[in-house]
Short mmCIF file of C-alpha atoms in Angstrom, two decimals:
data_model
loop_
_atom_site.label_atom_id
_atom_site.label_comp_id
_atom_site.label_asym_id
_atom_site.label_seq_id
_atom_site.Cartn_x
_atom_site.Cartn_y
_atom_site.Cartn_z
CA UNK D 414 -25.58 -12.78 -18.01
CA UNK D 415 -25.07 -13.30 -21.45
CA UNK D 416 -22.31 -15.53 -22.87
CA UNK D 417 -19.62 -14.15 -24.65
CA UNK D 418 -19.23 -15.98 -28.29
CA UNK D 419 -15.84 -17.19 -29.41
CA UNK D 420 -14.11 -15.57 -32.17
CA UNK D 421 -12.35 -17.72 -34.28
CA UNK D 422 -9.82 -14.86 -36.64
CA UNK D 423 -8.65 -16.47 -40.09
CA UNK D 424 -5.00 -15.35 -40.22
CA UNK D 425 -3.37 -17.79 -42.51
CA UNK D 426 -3.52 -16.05 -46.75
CA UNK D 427 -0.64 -14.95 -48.36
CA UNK D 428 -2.19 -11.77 -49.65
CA UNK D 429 -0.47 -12.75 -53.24
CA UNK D 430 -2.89 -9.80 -55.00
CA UNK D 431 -0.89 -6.60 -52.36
CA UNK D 432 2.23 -8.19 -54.10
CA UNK D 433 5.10 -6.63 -53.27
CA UNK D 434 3.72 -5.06 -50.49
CA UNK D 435 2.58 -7.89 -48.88
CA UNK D 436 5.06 -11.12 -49.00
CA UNK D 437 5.31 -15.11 -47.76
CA UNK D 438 7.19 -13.57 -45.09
CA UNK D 439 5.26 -10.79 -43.94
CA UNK D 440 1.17 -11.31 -45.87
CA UNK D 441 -0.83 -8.31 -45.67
CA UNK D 442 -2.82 -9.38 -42.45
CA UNK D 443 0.73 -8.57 -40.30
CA UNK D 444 0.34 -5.02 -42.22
CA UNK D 445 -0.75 -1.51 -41.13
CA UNK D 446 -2.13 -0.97 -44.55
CA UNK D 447 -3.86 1.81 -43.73
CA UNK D 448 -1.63 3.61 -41.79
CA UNK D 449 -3.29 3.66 -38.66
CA UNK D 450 -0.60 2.14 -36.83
CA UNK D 451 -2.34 -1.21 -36.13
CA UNK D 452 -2.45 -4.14 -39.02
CA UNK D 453 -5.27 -5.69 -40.23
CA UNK D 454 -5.29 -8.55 -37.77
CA UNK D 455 -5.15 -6.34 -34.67
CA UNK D 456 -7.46 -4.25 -36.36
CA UNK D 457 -9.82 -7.30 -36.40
CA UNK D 458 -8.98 -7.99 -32.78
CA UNK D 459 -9.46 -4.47 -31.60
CA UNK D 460 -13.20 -4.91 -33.08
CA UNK D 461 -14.04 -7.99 -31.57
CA UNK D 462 -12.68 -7.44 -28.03
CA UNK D 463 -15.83 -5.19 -27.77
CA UNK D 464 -17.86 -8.41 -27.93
CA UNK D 465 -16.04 -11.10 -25.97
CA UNK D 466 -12.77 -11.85 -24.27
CA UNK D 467 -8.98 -12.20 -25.09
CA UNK D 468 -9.52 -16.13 -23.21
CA UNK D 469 -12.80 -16.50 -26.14
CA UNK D 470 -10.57 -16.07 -29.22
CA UNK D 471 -8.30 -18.17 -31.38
CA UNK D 472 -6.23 -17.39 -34.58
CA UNK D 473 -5.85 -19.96 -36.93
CA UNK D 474 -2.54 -19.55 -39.46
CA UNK D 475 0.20 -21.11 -41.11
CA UNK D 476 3.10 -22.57 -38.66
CA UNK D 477 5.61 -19.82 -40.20
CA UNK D 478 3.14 -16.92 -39.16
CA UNK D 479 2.88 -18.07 -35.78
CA UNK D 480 5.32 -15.50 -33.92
CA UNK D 481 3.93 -13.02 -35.72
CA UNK D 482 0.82 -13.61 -34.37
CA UNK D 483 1.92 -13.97 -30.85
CA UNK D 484 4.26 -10.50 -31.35
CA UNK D 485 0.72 -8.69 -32.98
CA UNK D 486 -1.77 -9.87 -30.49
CA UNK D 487 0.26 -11.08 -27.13
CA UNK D 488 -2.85 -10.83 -24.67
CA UNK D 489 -3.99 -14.25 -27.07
CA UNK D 490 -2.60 -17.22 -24.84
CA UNK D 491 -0.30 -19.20 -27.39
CA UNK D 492 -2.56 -22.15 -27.34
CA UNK D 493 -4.84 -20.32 -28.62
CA UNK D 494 -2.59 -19.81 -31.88
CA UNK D 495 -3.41 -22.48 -33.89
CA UNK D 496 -0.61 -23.55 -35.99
CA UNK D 497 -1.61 -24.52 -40.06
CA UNK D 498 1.28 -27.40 -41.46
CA UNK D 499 -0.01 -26.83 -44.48
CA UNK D 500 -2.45 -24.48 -46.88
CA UNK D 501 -5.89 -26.29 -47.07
CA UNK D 502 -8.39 -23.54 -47.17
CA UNK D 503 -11.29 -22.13 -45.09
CA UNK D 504 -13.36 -25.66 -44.95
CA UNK D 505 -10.12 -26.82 -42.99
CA UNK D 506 -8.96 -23.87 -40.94
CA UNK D 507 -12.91 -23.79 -39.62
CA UNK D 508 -12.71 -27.05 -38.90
CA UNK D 509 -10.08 -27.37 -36.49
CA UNK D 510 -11.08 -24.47 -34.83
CA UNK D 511 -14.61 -25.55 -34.09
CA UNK D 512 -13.55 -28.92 -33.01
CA UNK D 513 -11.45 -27.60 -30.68
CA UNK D 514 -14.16 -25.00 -29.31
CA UNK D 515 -16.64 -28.05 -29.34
CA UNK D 516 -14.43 -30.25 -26.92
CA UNK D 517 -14.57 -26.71 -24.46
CA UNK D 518 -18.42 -25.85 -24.61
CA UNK D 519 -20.74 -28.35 -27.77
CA UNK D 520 -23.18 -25.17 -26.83
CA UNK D 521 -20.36 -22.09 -27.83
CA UNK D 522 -21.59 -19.66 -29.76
CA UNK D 523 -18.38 -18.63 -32.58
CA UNK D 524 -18.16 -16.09 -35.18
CA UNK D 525 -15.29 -16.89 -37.69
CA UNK D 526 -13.92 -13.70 -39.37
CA UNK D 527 -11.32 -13.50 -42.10
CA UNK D 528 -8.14 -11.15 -40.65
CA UNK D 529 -7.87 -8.37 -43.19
CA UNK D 530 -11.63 -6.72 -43.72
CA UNK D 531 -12.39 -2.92 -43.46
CA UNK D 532 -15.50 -2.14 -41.04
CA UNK D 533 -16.33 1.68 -41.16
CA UNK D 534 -18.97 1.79 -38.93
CA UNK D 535 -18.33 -0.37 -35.91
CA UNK D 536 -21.11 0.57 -33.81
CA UNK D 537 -23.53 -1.28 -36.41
CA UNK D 538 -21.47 -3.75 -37.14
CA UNK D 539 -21.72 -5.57 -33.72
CA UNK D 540 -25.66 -4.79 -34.00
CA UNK D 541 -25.15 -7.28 -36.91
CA UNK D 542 -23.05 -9.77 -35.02
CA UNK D 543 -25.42 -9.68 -32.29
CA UNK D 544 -28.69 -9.84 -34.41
CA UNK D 545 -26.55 -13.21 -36.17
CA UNK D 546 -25.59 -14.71 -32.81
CA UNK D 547 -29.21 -14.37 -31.61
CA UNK D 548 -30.61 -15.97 -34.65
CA UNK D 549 -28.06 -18.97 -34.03
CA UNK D 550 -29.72 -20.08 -30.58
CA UNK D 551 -31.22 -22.77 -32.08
CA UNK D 552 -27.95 -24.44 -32.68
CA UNK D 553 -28.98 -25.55 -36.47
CA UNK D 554 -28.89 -22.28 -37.82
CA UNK D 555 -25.66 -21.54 -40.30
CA UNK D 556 -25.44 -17.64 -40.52
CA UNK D 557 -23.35 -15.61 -42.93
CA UNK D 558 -22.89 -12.13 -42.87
CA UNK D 559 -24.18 -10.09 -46.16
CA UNK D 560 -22.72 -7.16 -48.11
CA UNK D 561 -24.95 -5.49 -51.25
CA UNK D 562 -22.86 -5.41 -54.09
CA UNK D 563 -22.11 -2.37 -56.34
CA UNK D 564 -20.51 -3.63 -58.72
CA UNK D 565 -20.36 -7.30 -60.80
CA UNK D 566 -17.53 -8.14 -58.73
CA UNK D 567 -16.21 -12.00 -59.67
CA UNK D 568 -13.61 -12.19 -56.91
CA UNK D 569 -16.43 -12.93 -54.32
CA UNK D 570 -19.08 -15.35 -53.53
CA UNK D 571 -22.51 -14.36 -53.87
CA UNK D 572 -25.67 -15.21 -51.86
CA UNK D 573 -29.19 -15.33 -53.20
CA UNK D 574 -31.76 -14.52 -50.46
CA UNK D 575 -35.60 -14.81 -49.99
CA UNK D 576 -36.84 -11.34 -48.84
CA UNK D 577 -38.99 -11.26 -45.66
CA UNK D 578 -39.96 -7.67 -44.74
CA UNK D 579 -39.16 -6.52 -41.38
CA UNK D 580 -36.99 -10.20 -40.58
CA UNK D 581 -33.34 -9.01 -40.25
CA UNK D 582 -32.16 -12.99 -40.25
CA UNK D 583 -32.87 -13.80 -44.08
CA UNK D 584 -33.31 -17.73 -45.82
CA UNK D 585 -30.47 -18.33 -47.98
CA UNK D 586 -31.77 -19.55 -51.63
CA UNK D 587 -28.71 -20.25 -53.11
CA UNK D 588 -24.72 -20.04 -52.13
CA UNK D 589 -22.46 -19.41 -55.78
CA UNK D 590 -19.09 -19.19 -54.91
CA UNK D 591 -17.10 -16.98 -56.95
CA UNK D 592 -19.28 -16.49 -60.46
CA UNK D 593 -17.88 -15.26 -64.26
CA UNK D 594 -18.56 -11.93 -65.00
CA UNK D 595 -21.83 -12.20 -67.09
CA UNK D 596 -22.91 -13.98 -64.02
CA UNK D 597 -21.56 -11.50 -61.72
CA UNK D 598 -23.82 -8.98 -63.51
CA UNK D 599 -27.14 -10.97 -63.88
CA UNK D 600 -27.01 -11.45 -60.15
CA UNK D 601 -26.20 -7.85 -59.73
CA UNK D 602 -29.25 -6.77 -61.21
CA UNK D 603 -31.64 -9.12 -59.58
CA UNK D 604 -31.45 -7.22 -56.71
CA UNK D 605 -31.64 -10.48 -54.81
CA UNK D 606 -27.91 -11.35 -54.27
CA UNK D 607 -25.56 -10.20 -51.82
CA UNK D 608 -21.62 -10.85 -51.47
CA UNK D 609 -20.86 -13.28 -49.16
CA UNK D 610 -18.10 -11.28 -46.59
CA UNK D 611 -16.59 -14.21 -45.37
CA UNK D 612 -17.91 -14.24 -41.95
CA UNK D 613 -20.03 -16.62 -40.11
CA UNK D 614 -21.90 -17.12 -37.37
CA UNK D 615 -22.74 -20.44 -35.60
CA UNK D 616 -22.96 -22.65 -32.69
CA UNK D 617 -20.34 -25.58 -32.66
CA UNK D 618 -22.84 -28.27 -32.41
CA UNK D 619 -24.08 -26.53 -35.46
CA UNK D 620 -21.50 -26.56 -37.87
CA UNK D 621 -19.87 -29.81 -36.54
CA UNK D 622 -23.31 -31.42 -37.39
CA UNK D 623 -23.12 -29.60 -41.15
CA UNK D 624 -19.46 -31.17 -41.34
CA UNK D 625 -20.52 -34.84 -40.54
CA UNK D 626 -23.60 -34.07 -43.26
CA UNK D 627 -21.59 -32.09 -45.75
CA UNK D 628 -17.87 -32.96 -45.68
CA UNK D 629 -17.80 -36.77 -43.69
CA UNK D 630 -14.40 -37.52 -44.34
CA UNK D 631 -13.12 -34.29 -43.11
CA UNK D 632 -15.37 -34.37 -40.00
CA UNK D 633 -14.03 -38.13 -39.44
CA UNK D 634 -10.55 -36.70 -39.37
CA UNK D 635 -11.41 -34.07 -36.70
CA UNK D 636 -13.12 -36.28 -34.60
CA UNK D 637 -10.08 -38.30 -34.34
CA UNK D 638 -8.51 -35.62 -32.76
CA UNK D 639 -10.63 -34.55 -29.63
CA UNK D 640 -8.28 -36.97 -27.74
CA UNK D 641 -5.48 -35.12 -29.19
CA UNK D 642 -6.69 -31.40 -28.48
CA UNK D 643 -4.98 -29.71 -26.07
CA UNK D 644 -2.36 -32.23 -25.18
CA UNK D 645 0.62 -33.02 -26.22
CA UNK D 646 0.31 -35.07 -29.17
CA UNK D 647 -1.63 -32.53 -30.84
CA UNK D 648 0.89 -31.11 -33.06
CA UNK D 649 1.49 -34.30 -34.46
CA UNK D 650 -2.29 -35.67 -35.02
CA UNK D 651 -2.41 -32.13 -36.94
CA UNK D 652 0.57 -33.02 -39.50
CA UNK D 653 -1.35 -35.62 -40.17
CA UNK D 654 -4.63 -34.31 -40.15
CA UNK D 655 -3.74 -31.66 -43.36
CA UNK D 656 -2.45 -34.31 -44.85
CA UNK D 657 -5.43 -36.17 -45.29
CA UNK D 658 -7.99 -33.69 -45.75
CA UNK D 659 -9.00 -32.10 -49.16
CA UNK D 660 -7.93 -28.01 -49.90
CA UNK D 661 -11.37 -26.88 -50.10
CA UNK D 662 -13.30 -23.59 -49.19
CA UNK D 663 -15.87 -23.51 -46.44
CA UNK D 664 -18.48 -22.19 -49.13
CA UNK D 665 -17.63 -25.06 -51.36
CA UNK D 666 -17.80 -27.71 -48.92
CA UNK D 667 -20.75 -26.68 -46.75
CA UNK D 668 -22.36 -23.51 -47.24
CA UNK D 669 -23.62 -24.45 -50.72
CA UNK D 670 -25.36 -27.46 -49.93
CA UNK D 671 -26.49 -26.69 -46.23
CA UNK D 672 -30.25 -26.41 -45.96
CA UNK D 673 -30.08 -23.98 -42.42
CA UNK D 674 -28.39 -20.90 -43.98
CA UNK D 675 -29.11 -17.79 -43.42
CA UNK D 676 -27.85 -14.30 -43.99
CA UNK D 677 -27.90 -10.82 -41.80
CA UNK D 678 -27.50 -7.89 -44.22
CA UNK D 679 -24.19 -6.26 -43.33
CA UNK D 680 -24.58 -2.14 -43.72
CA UNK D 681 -21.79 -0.96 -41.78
CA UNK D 682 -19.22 -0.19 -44.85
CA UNK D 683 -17.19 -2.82 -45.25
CA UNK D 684 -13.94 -3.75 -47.74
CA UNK D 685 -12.36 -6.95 -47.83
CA UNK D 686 -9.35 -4.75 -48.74
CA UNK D 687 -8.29 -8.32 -51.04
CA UNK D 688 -6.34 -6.10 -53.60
CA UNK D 689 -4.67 -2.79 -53.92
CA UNK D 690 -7.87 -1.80 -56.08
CA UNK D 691 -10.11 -2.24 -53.03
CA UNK D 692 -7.26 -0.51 -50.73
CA UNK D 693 -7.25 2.52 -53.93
CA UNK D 694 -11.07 2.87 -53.61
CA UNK D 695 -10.84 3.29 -49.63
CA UNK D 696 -7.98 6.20 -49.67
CA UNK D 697 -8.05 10.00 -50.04
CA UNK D 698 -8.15 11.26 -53.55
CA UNK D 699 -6.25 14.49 -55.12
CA UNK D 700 -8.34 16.47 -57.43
CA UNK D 701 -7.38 13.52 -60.37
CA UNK D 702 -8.63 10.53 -58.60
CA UNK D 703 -4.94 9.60 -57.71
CA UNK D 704 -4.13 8.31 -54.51
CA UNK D 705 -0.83 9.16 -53.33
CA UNK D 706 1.38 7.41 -50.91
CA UNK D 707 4.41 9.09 -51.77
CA UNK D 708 6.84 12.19 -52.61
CA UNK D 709 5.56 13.04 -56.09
CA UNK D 710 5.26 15.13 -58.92
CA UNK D 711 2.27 14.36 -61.24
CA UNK D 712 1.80 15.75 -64.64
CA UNK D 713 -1.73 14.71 -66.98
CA UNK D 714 -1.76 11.68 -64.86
CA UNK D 715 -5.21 10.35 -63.35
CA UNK D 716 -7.10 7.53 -61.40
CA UNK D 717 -3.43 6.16 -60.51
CA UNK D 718 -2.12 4.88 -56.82
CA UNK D 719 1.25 5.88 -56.40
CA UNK D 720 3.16 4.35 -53.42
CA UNK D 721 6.69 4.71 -52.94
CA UNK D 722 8.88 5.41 -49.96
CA UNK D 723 9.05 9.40 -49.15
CA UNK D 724 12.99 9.55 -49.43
CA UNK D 725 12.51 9.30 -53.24
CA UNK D 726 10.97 11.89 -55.81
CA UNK D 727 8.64 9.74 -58.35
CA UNK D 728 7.30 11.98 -61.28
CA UNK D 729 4.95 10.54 -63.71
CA UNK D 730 3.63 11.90 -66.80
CA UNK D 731 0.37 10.39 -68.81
CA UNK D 732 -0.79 7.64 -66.90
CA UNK D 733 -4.65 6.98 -66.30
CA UNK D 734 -5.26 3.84 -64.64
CA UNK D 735 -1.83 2.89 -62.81
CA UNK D 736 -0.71 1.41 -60.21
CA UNK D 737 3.34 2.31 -59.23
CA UNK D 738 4.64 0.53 -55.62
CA UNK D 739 8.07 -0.11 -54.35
CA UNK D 740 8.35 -2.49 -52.13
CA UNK D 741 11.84 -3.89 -50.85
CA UNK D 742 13.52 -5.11 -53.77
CA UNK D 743 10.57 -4.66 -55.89
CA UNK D 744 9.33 -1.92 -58.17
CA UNK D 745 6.04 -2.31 -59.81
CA UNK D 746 3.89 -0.71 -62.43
CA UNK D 747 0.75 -2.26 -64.00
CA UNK D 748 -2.50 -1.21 -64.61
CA UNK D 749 -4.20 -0.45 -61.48
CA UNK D 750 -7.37 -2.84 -62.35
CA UNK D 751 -5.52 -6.16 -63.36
CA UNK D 752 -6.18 -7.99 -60.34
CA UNK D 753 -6.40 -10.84 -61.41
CA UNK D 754 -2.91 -10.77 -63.21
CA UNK D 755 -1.32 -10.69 -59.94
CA UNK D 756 -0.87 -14.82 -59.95
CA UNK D 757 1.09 -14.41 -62.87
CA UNK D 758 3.39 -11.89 -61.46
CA UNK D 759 4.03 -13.92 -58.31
CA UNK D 760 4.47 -16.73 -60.31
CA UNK D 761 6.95 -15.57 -62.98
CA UNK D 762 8.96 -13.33 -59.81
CA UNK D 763 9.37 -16.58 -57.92
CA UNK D 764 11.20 -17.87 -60.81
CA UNK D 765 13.76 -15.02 -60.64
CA UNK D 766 14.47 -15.58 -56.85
CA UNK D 767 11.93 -16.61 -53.94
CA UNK D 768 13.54 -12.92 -52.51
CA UNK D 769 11.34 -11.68 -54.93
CA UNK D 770 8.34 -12.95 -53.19
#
């Protein structure tokens, strides 16, 4: 019988471009953003059940998220919730995951998986988890799931790729983590680039080996702690742990320089639903391109997202491009593209009250 892999579910952002929507107290993973009446993270669960077993998975997030975890997905055993003291990226969050599966079974097969993606066709996408897992048998192998871009999208990391007909399981060329926008569009044209999704597939002895290559002080740290794992002076060896360690991204830190990486093309329409731009483009249009998540009365207004609690009447006249939300004690308006001006508003709304944020 086959094994089942481990799934190791990224729970931990803040979700700081779904601002207001999404908050420090409540990030958009803990959200049903799509009104399906699951959130994003038991979304992601509900996928990967399919494949393994509630005993296979762990959740790695900040301490603060923890009950909401264990509230959102209570067939996880709580040690199995691994508990972040502090923000230190994917590099870290990986790493004391695969540590921990690595003191279980060195010969565990894990897919790591961000908590908030989209996956429209779920049938192929566990073909594509299955053709990755597969490919990672030989333990070395460090395999990242694909997405073909259509559009010069800077927000993501990109993959270069050396085509082999009829070979699902692709050579990685090159790894560029987030690129500028003439970049973005060079690599978009080549043909030869795909966005890197966030997920990975691996066997522990395989990415613990890339660690101790790649990122030795961080892989010193974690092997510190296999006496700690599962006992309890855990909690404290991890305090210290993030304290030590460097905030750095798992594409910064190993993907980029590892020699063994490969990529499986992922077809199965996917959205990293990361802003309320890629949330917009995934919604139900009117007859104007506006997407409308509340009571409303539109006049010569187009290609807007409107979402506002039902018990009030919004009316907008001449807007193209717009994105109005209420959230809480939070009303905003901006243009629905500016992304990337959403640091700024946290930022500045922190300084009129953390409430705000």
């Amino acid at each position: 019988m086959k094994k089942k892999p481990y799934i190791v579910i990224m729970a931990g952002g803040l979700g700081t471009r779904f601002w207001p929507y999404s908050r420090n107290i409540r990030p958009k993973q803990f959200l049903d953003v799509l009104g399906t009446g699951r959130t994003l993270l038991q979304m992601t669960y509900d996928r990967f059940i399919k494949l393994s077993d509630k005993s296979l998975f762990y959740v790695v997030t900040n301490q603060k998220y923890f009950d909401l975890v264990k509230e959102q997905l209570p067939d996880i055993p709580e040690k199995q919730i691994l508990s972040e003291p502090l923000r230190r990226n994917t590099a870290t969050c990986v790493a004391y995951a695969c540590y921990k599966i690595a003191q279980i079974d060195p010969e565990a097969k894990i897919v790591v998986t961000p908590a908030d993606h989209l996956i429209l066709q779920e049938e192929k996408f566990h073909e594509k988890i299955d053709i990755a897992l597969e490919a990672s048998e030989d333990g070395q192998k460090l395999i990242t799931i694909g997405i073909k871009p259509n559009r010069p999208e800077t927000g993501y990391g990109y993959i270069q790729f050396i085509s082999e007909p009829g070979n699902p399981v692709k050579k990685v060329k090159t790894f560029t983590e987030k690129p500028n926008s003439k970049l973005a569009k060079t690599f978009l044209e080549s043909g030869d680039f795909v966005w890197n999704s966030g997920m990975f597939v691996w066997k522990a002895k395989g990415i613990i080996h890339a660690f101790e290559k790649y990122m030795p002080e961080l892989a010193e740290v974690f092997e510190e702690g296999i006496q700690y794992f599962d006992k309890e002076k855990e909690e404290a060896f991890i305090k210290k742990a993030y304290s030590l360690v460097k905030n750095i991204s798992i594409d910064y830190g190993v993907m980029e320089k590892a020699d063994e990486v490969y990529m499986v093309m992922g077809d199965f329409g996917w959205s990293d639903l990361g802003s309320w731009t890629s949330l917009y483009e995934n919604k139900p249009k009117d007859k104007f391109n506006n997407v409308l998540d509340a009571n409303a009365l539109l006049y010569d207004t187009e290609n807007c997202y409107i979402k506002v609690d039902t018990d009030k009447l919004v009316v907008v006249e001449g807007l193209n491009n717009y994105l109005i939300t209420e959230s809480d004690n939070v009303l905003l308006i901006c243009k629905l593209d500016g992304d990337k001006k959403f640091r700024v508003f946290v930022n500045d709304a922190k300084g009129k009250g953390e409430d705000f944020v």
